[in-house]
Amino acid sequence: MPIRIWHQSYTDLSRLPGYRAMLGDHARAICGPETTVDLHGIRPGTYPEGMPPVAMTKFNYGLKLTDLQVVDNIVTAEREGYDAVAISCFLDPGLEEARSLVDIPVVSSCETALLVSSTVARSFGFLTLDENMAAYLRKLVVHHGFGGKVNVVAAFDPPIDEHELDHAFAGSTEFVERFSDQARKLIARGADIIVPAEGVLNIALVRNGVQAVDGTPVLDSYGSLVAFAEMMVQLRRKSGLQVSRVGEYAKPPDDVVANLRHIVSDIMAR
C-alpha cells in the first residue's frame, strides 16, 4: 500500500539546490518502492539574504516564528492526505506542538537519531555546525531523556554553514578530512557512534560515502529519519499505534485549532 511522507525542512530549499536534489535521491534510496517523500521547506524570504539557517539559532524570537510555519505546514500535510511528516532539522522545531494537533505520525531528526543510535551504540557523539547549535542540542538531548547517553555535543571549529556544505556535494576530500578530524576528537572522548547533527551536514557525508571514521559508525541521520517515518506509518496501519491524547499531546478541539490557525496566519502575514 502506498505511503506518502511530507518532508519538512527548516530552510528555504530553493536556496540550496544541491541539498534539495540529494534529499530526494537519498529518500528514494532508503524508502520502499511504494513510498513517496515530498520535499517542503519554509517560506522564501524567512531568512534575510545572506543569513544561513544555522544563524537563526541565536534568536529565540526568530525560532518561535519559524516554528509556527513548521506546525502550520504539518496540519496542512494531514489535511492533504499525507501518511506521516518527517521534520528534517535537528532543532526538532514544532515537534511536540504538531503531535498534539495531528493524528498522523510526526518524527524529527534529533529524537529519531537518539532512538536509532541507542540500538547500535551506548555513547553518542553529536557533531554540528557551530557552537550556538551545539548549545541548543545539549539542552534538547536532555529534554528527550538521553542526557546520560550523549557523551559529547561539539561543533565544527572553525564553524561551517549550510552554504559551504552545499558545495561539498560534488565530492570533497578536504571536507571529508575536516569532518574526520573533528569526529576523532569525539571518539577520543568516548563516543562509539558519531551523529552528524544537521541535515545538510549529513547529506554531504552521504554524498561523499562516509559511513565510519576509524571503525566508529557515522549515523545516516536523514536515512534514519525517513525510514523511521515509514515504520511509524506501518505500525499505525497494522497495529493501531496512535499518539497518546491523555498526556502532553492532548488534542485541542477543532474550533480552537481553527481559531488559533487564523490568528497565526494573521501574524505571519504582517
XYZ file of C-alpha atoms in Angstrom:
270
model
C 0.000 0.000 0.000
C 1.464 3.406 -0.926
C 2.923 5.687 1.755
C 3.174 9.466 1.359
C 5.629 11.296 3.620
C 5.779 15.081 3.893
C 9.405 16.125 4.387
C 9.593 19.426 6.290
C 12.872 21.323 6.193
C 13.745 24.280 8.400
C 15.317 26.086 5.491
C 14.275 27.626 2.201
C 15.166 24.733 -0.093
C 15.252 26.982 -3.160
C 18.496 28.464 -1.789
C 20.208 25.069 -1.558
C 19.564 23.292 -4.875
C 22.255 20.671 -4.371
C 20.861 19.771 -0.965
C 17.309 19.539 -2.287
C 18.327 17.205 -5.110
C 20.312 14.965 -2.777
C 17.457 14.756 -0.264
C 15.159 13.424 -2.949
C 17.749 10.949 -4.216
C 18.554 9.653 -0.740
C 14.919 9.315 0.311
C 14.266 7.191 -2.772
C 17.321 5.047 -1.993
C 16.243 4.422 1.620
C 12.468 4.033 1.387
C 10.460 1.233 -0.175
C 9.219 1.418 -3.774
C 5.687 2.364 -2.716
C 6.832 5.273 -0.544
C 6.897 8.838 -1.839
C 8.735 11.600 0.047
C 7.675 15.106 -0.998
C 10.070 17.897 -0.054
C 8.838 21.083 1.609
C 10.740 23.961 3.195
C 9.839 27.198 4.865
C 8.687 30.296 3.029
C 11.215 32.038 0.787
C 12.396 35.197 2.480
C 12.137 33.829 6.021
C 15.896 34.227 6.386
C 17.391 37.581 5.351
C 19.599 37.497 2.284
C 22.994 36.086 3.197
C 21.891 34.575 6.534
C 22.452 30.803 6.709
C 19.665 28.942 8.547
C 22.025 27.863 11.333
C 22.420 31.535 12.297
C 18.766 31.622 13.397
C 19.666 29.578 16.492
C 20.952 32.811 18.055
C 17.496 34.365 18.075
C 14.659 32.854 20.121
C 12.065 35.126 18.514
C 13.103 34.009 15.040
C 12.989 30.365 16.074
C 9.486 30.671 17.516
C 8.061 32.347 14.415
C 9.734 29.835 12.118
C 8.385 27.004 14.275
C 4.873 28.343 13.609
C 5.428 27.816 9.891
C 6.503 24.243 10.513
C 3.488 23.421 12.685
C 1.065 25.020 10.235
C 2.610 23.039 7.378
C 2.197 19.805 9.323
C -1.511 20.496 9.830
C -1.719 21.097 6.076
C 0.093 17.807 5.419
C -2.524 15.812 7.303
C -5.373 17.629 5.568
C -3.800 16.867 2.188
C -3.747 13.153 2.953
C -0.115 12.540 3.840
C 0.581 9.497 5.998
C 3.453 10.968 8.055
C 5.662 14.014 8.453
C 9.450 13.906 8.776
C 10.918 17.128 10.208
C 14.409 17.326 8.759
C 16.007 19.590 11.345
C 17.970 18.740 14.483
C 16.285 21.514 16.450
C 13.110 19.367 16.293
C 11.078 22.515 15.556
C 7.384 22.287 16.337
C 7.598 18.558 17.047
C 5.588 18.406 20.247
C 3.087 21.058 19.165
C 2.452 19.196 15.904
C 1.937 15.872 17.660
C -0.784 17.496 19.733
C -2.590 18.657 16.580
C -2.450 15.809 14.059
C -3.097 12.078 14.178
C -0.550 11.058 11.546
C 2.948 10.172 12.812
C 5.349 13.114 13.162
C 9.047 12.336 13.586
C 12.040 14.643 13.762
C 15.776 14.474 13.283
C 17.226 14.771 16.782
C 14.761 12.493 18.550
C 14.989 9.896 15.773
C 18.800 9.974 15.795
C 18.785 9.344 19.543
C 16.361 6.435 19.261
C 18.164 4.771 16.347
C 21.639 5.306 17.818
C 20.556 3.606 21.033
C 20.035 0.356 19.095
C 23.670 0.161 17.946
C 25.743 2.102 20.488
C 25.892 3.188 24.122
C 27.694 6.529 23.992
C 26.874 9.088 21.316
C 28.912 11.968 19.945
C 26.927 14.751 18.262
C 28.807 16.938 15.791
C 27.062 20.038 14.495
C 27.816 23.234 12.596
C 28.536 25.894 15.201
C 28.542 26.491 18.945
C 25.103 28.136 19.017
C 23.534 24.998 17.610
C 25.624 22.794 19.891
C 24.351 24.694 22.939
C 20.759 24.215 21.787
C 21.305 20.495 21.215
C 22.828 19.960 24.663
C 19.516 21.058 26.171
C 17.425 19.151 23.634
C 19.043 15.754 24.223
C 18.337 16.145 27.947
C 14.737 17.115 27.174
C 14.376 13.918 25.146
C 15.714 11.870 28.062
C 19.085 10.934 26.557
C 21.428 13.099 28.604
C 23.136 10.017 30.012
C 23.888 8.543 26.579
C 25.106 11.601 24.685
C 28.743 11.702 25.702
C 29.575 14.938 23.904
C 27.912 17.570 21.712
C 30.524 19.502 19.765
C 30.679 21.973 16.900
C 32.969 22.318 13.927
C 35.911 24.517 14.823
C 36.059 26.749 12.888
C 32.302 26.724 12.245
C 30.811 25.637 8.921
C 27.455 26.638 7.425
C 24.886 25.172 5.028
C 26.092 27.149 2.022
C 29.638 25.822 2.413
C 28.310 22.284 2.748
C 26.190 22.634 -0.385
C 29.423 22.914 -2.369
C 30.738 19.636 -0.897
C 28.027 17.573 -2.593
C 30.100 17.252 -5.764
C 32.729 15.384 -3.707
C 35.340 16.952 -1.464
C 38.287 15.175 0.132
C 39.016 18.351 2.081
C 35.551 18.252 3.652
C 35.853 14.538 4.496
C 39.231 15.089 6.151
C 37.892 18.030 8.127
C 34.889 16.037 9.342
C 37.063 13.033 10.212
C 39.441 15.180 12.245
C 36.521 16.618 14.214
C 34.966 13.162 14.683
C 38.201 11.727 16.068
C 38.049 14.265 18.893
C 34.613 12.921 19.871
C 35.827 9.328 19.616
C 38.753 10.180 21.904
C 36.200 11.409 24.454
C 34.367 8.083 24.430
C 31.791 8.301 21.634
C 31.090 4.963 19.971
C 28.821 6.423 17.286
C 29.061 9.803 15.566
C 25.822 11.631 14.821
C 26.121 14.363 12.173
C 23.639 16.681 13.848
C 22.417 18.774 10.935
C 20.648 17.798 7.737
C 22.937 19.407 5.172
C 25.979 18.014 7.001
C 24.514 14.516 6.898
C 23.686 14.658 3.197
C 27.186 15.949 2.401
C 28.609 12.926 4.227
C 26.281 10.543 2.379
C 27.312 12.089 -0.923
C 30.980 11.600 -0.020
C 30.442 7.985 1.076
C 31.301 8.497 4.755
C 29.826 5.697 6.886
C 32.502 5.358 9.572
C 35.603 7.046 10.956
C 38.371 4.692 12.111
C 35.786 1.938 12.594
C 33.335 4.089 14.558
C 29.966 4.241 12.756
C 28.603 7.533 11.451
C 24.820 7.616 11.608
C 22.930 8.387 8.424
C 20.556 10.679 10.262
C 18.371 11.577 7.279
C 18.119 7.976 6.120
C 17.139 7.035 9.670
C 14.518 9.800 9.720
C 12.618 8.781 6.591
C 12.904 5.069 7.432
C 11.542 5.765 10.915
C 8.619 7.726 9.461
C 7.897 4.823 7.128
C 7.968 2.375 10.048
C 5.601 4.509 12.119
C 3.074 4.527 9.275
C 3.224 0.739 9.114
C 2.778 0.424 12.873
C -0.207 2.749 12.784
C -1.807 0.784 9.955
C -1.047 -2.719 11.173
C -1.027 -2.454 14.973
C -3.174 0.615 15.581
C -0.393 2.579 17.300
C -1.571 6.149 17.905
C -0.232 9.248 19.601
C -1.409 9.405 23.219
C -4.050 12.029 23.982
C -4.027 11.647 27.766
C -0.759 13.472 28.476
C 1.327 16.195 26.895
C -0.089 15.505 23.432
C -3.707 16.235 24.399
C -5.509 17.401 21.257
C -7.444 20.694 21.372
C -10.967 20.850 19.890
C -11.230 21.583 16.160
C -12.802 25.015 16.680
C -9.937 26.050 18.962
C -7.401 24.865 16.379
C -9.196 26.748 13.599
C -9.238 29.954 15.637
C -5.567 29.691 16.582
C -4.534 28.956 12.987
C -6.430 32.059 11.887
C -4.538 34.154 14.431
C -1.205 32.651 13.402
C -1.870 33.274 9.711
C -2.629 36.920 10.528
C 0.663 37.199 12.410
C 2.645 35.579 9.606
C 1.053 37.889 7.016
C 2.307 41.062 8.738
